[in-house]
mmCIF file with all atom_site columns, C-alpha atoms in Angstrom:
data_model
loop_
_atom_site.group_PDB
_atom_site.id
_atom_site.type_symbol
_atom_site.label_atom_id
_atom_site.label_alt_id
_atom_site.label_comp_id
_atom_site.label_asym_id
_atom_site.label_entity_id
_atom_site.label_seq_id
_atom_site.pdbx_PDB_ins_code
_atom_site.Cartn_x
_atom_site.Cartn_y
_atom_site.Cartn_z
_atom_site.occupancy
_atom_site.B_iso_or_equiv
_atom_site.pdbx_formal_charge
_atom_site.auth_seq_id
_atom_site.auth_comp_id
_atom_site.auth_asym_id
_atom_site.auth_atom_id
_atom_site.pdbx_PDB_model_num
ATOM 1  C CA . MET A 1 1  ? 0.000  0.000  0.000  1.00 43.00 ? 1  MET A CA 1
ATOM 2  C CA . ASP A 1 2  ? 1.467  3.324  -1.080 1.00 49.00 ? 2  ASP A CA 1
ATOM 3  C CA . ILE A 1 3  ? 1.077  6.520  0.946  1.00 47.00 ? 3  ILE A CA 1
ATOM 4  C CA . SER A 1 4  ? 0.457  9.675  -1.016 1.00 51.00 ? 4  SER A CA 1
ATOM 5  C CA . PRO A 1 5  ? 2.395  12.871 -0.178 1.00 53.00 ? 5  PRO A CA 1
ATOM 6  C CA . SER A 1 6  ? -0.779 14.523 1.128  1.00 51.00 ? 6  SER A CA 1
ATOM 7  C CA . GLU A 1 7  ? -1.407 11.618 3.540  1.00 47.00 ? 7  GLU A CA 1
ATOM 8  C CA . SER A 1 8  ? 2.182  11.792 4.709  1.00 48.00 ? 8  SER A CA 1
ATOM 9  C CA . VAL A 1 9  ? 1.912  15.527 5.464  1.00 51.00 ? 9  VAL A CA 1
ATOM 10 C CA . PHE A 1 10 ? -1.380 14.953 7.298  1.00 47.00 ? 10 PHE A CA 1
ATOM 11 C CA . GLY A 1 11 ? 0.243  12.246 9.432  1.00 47.00 ? 11 GLY A CA 1
ATOM 12 C CA . GLN A 1 12 ? 3.118  14.538 10.338 1.00 50.00 ? 12 GLN A CA 1
ATOM 13 C CA . THR A 1 13 ? 0.890  17.456 11.356 1.00 53.00 ? 13 THR A CA 1
ATOM 14 C CA . CYS A 1 14 ? -1.774 15.344 13.051 1.00 50.00 ? 14 CYS A CA 1
ATOM 15 C CA . CYS A 1 15 ? 0.637  13.674 15.469 1.00 51.00 ? 15 CYS A CA 1
ATOM 16 C CA . LEU A 1 16 ? 2.158  16.804 17.008 1.00 64.00 ? 16 LEU A CA 1
ATOM 17 C CA . THR A 1 17 ? 1.750  17.086 20.771 1.00 77.00 ? 17 THR A CA 1
ATOM 18 C CA . VAL A 1 18 ? 1.413  19.976 23.184 1.00 81.00 ? 18 VAL A CA 1
ATOM 19 C CA . ALA A 1 19 ? 4.975  19.217 24.330 1.00 77.00 ? 19 ALA A CA 1
ATOM 20 C CA . ASP A 1 20 ? 6.363  19.800 20.832 1.00 80.00 ? 20 ASP A CA 1
ATOM 21 C CA . GLU A 1 21 ? 9.255  22.260 20.767 1.00 79.00 ? 21 GLU A CA 1
ATOM 22 C CA . THR A 1 22 ? 7.338  24.535 18.375 1.00 83.00 ? 22 THR A CA 1
ATOM 23 C CA . ASN A 1 23 ? 4.455  25.013 20.850 1.00 83.00 ? 23 ASN A CA 1
ATOM 24 C CA . GLN A 1 24 ? 4.769  28.574 22.160 1.00 87.00 ? 24 GLN A CA 1
ATOM 25 C CA . ASN A 1 25 ? 1.943  28.240 24.708 1.00 89.00 ? 25 ASN A CA 1
ATOM 26 C CA . LEU A 1 26 ? 4.115  26.371 27.219 1.00 90.00 ? 26 LEU A CA 1
ATOM 27 C CA . THR A 1 27 ? 7.500  27.230 28.678 1.00 93.00 ? 27 THR A CA 1
ATOM 28 C CA . GLU A 1 28 ? 10.365 24.768 28.279 1.00 94.00 ? 28 GLU A CA 1
ATOM 29 C CA . ALA A 1 29 ? 10.033 23.850 31.974 1.00 95.00 ? 29 ALA A CA 1
ATOM 30 C CA . GLN A 1 30 ? 6.303  23.123 31.560 1.00 94.00 ? 30 GLN A CA 1
ATOM 31 C CA . LYS A 1 31 ? 7.026  20.926 28.530 1.00 93.00 ? 31 LYS A CA 1
ATOM 32 C CA . GLU A 1 32 ? 9.625  19.014 30.541 1.00 94.00 ? 32 GLU A CA 1
ATOM 33 C CA . LEU A 1 33 ? 7.171  18.591 33.434 1.00 95.00 ? 33 LEU A CA 1
ATOM 34 C CA . LEU A 1 34 ? 4.484  17.340 31.055 1.00 93.00 ? 34 LEU A CA 1
ATOM 35 C CA . GLN A 1 35 ? 6.868  14.838 29.453 1.00 92.00 ? 35 GLN A CA 1
ATOM 36 C CA . LEU A 1 36 ? 7.910  13.521 32.880 1.00 95.00 ? 36 LEU A CA 1
ATOM 37 C CA . HIS A 1 37 ? 4.225  13.218 33.821 1.00 95.00 ? 37 HIS A CA 1
ATOM 38 C CA . TRP A 1 38 ? 3.531  11.168 30.694 1.00 92.00 ? 38 TRP A CA 1
ATOM 39 C CA . LYS A 1 39 ? 6.649  9.020  31.158 1.00 94.00 ? 39 LYS A CA 1
ATOM 40 C CA . LEU A 1 40 ? 6.220  8.254  34.876 1.00 95.00 ? 40 LEU A CA 1
ATOM 41 C CA . CYS A 1 41 ? 2.399  8.311  35.118 1.00 95.00 ? 41 CYS A CA 1
ATOM 42 C CA . ILE A 1 42 ? 2.419  10.212 38.411 1.00 95.00 ? 42 ILE A CA 1
ATOM 43 C CA . ASN A 1 43 ? 0.861  13.573 39.189 1.00 95.00 ? 43 ASN A CA 1
ATOM 44 C CA . MET A 1 44 ? 2.733  16.775 38.422 1.00 96.00 ? 44 MET A CA 1
ATOM 45 C CA . HIS A 1 45 ? 2.897  17.962 42.018 1.00 97.00 ? 45 HIS A CA 1
ATOM 46 C CA . ARG A 1 46 ? 4.735  14.769 43.018 1.00 97.00 ? 46 ARG A CA 1
ATOM 47 C CA . ILE A 1 47 ? 7.094  15.086 40.041 1.00 97.00 ? 47 ILE A CA 1
ATOM 48 C CA . GLN A 1 48 ? 7.964  18.615 41.134 1.00 97.00 ? 48 GLN A CA 1
ATOM 49 C CA . GLU A 1 49 ? 8.703  17.348 44.656 1.00 96.00 ? 49 GLU A CA 1
ATOM 50 C CA . LEU A 1 50 ? 11.089 14.780 43.173 1.00 97.00 ? 50 LEU A CA 1
ATOM 51 C CA . CYS A 1 51 ? 12.811 17.522 41.135 1.00 96.00 ? 51 CYS A CA 1
ATOM 52 C CA . ARG A 1 52 ? 13.802 19.488 44.254 1.00 96.00 ? 52 ARG A CA 1
ATOM 53 C CA . PRO A 1 53 ? 16.838 18.920 46.475 1.00 96.00 ? 53 PRO A CA 1
ATOM 54 C CA . VAL A 1 54 ? 15.975 17.625 49.954 1.00 94.00 ? 54 VAL A CA 1
ATOM 55 C CA . ASN A 1 55 ? 17.381 19.037 53.187 1.00 95.00 ? 55 ASN A CA 1
ATOM 56 C CA . ILE A 1 56 ? 18.511 16.443 55.750 1.00 95.00 ? 56 ILE A CA 1
ATOM 57 C CA . TYR A 1 57 ? 18.046 17.600 59.362 1.00 95.00 ? 57 TYR A CA 1
ATOM 58 C CA . ASP A 1 58 ? 19.546 16.486 62.664 1.00 95.00 ? 58 ASP A CA 1
ATOM 59 C CA . ASP A 1 59 ? 17.568 16.159 65.915 1.00 95.00 ? 59 ASP A CA 1
ATOM 60 C CA . ALA A 1 60 ? 17.931 19.890 66.629 1.00 94.00 ? 60 ALA A CA 1
ATOM 61 C CA . ARG A 1 61 ? 16.369 20.714 63.209 1.00 94.00 ? 61 ARG A CA 1
ATOM 62 C CA . ASN A 1 62 ? 19.673 21.962 61.790 1.00 96.00 ? 62 ASN A CA 1
ATOM 63 C CA . VAL A 1 63 ? 20.388 21.188 58.147 1.00 95.00 ? 63 VAL A CA 1
ATOM 64 C CA . ILE A 1 64 ? 23.262 18.723 58.096 1.00 95.00 ? 64 ILE A CA 1
ATOM 65 C CA . SER A 1 65 ? 23.260 17.961 54.369 1.00 95.00 ? 65 SER A CA 1
ATOM 66 C CA . VAL A 1 66 ? 21.328 18.376 51.164 1.00 95.00 ? 66 VAL A CA 1
ATOM 67 C CA . SER A 1 67 ? 20.525 15.392 48.990 1.00 95.00 ? 67 SER A CA 1
ATOM 68 C CA . PRO A 1 68 ? 20.294 15.969 45.233 1.00 95.00 ? 68 PRO A CA 1
ATOM 69 C CA . PRO A 1 69 ? 16.961 15.773 43.414 1.00 96.00 ? 69 PRO A CA 1
ATOM 70 C CA . VAL A 1 70 ? 15.681 12.281 42.615 1.00 95.00 ? 70 VAL A CA 1
ATOM 71 C CA . LEU A 1 71 ? 14.719 13.525 39.138 1.00 95.00 ? 71 LEU A CA 1
ATOM 72 C CA . PRO A 1 72 ? 17.388 15.770 37.654 1.00 94.00 ? 72 PRO A CA 1
ATOM 73 C CA . THR A 1 73 ? 15.970 18.184 35.078 1.00 95.00 ? 73 THR A CA 1
ATOM 74 C CA . LYS A 1 74 ? 17.275 20.296 32.211 1.00 95.00 ? 74 LYS A CA 1
ATOM 75 C CA . HIS A 1 75 ? 15.510 23.412 33.475 1.00 95.00 ? 75 HIS A CA 1
ATOM 76 C CA . LYS A 1 76 ? 15.792 24.587 37.083 1.00 93.00 ? 76 LYS A CA 1
ATOM 77 C CA . SER A 1 77 ? 12.280 26.038 37.004 1.00 96.00 ? 77 SER A CA 1
ATOM 78 C CA . THR A 1 78 ? 10.679 22.645 36.265 1.00 96.00 ? 78 THR A CA 1
ATOM 79 C CA . ALA A 1 79 ? 10.419 22.073 40.021 1.00 96.00 ? 79 ALA A CA 1
ATOM 80 C CA . THR A 1 80 ? 8.443  25.294 40.550 1.00 96.00 ? 80 THR A CA 1
ATOM 81 C CA . CYS A 1 81 ? 6.651  26.134 37.299 1.00 96.00 ? 81 CYS A CA 1
ATOM 82 C CA . ALA A 1 82 ? 2.875  26.320 36.927 1.00 95.00 ? 82 ALA A CA 1
ATOM 83 C CA . HIS A 1 83 ? 1.240  23.070 35.847 1.00 94.00 ? 83 HIS A CA 1
ATOM 84 C CA . PRO A 1 84 ? 0.365  23.043 32.141 1.00 88.00 ? 84 PRO A CA 1
#
């Protein structure tokens, strides 16, 4: 079965997503958050928690160390951006 050029163009334009790099309605951080949401199938608030470093406290509530984020991201604002 042959695919005509018009069908090929339709397939290319039909399958674009909101996370496409050409979408100007979302910031890069929002696109990254949305892609992580799709990939991990967990809610966006939880993803943002996993994108933040975590303070480790001693018994006196003093910060003794900071653990790195569980989910490293390309954009620092992914952990705090508005949900798309």
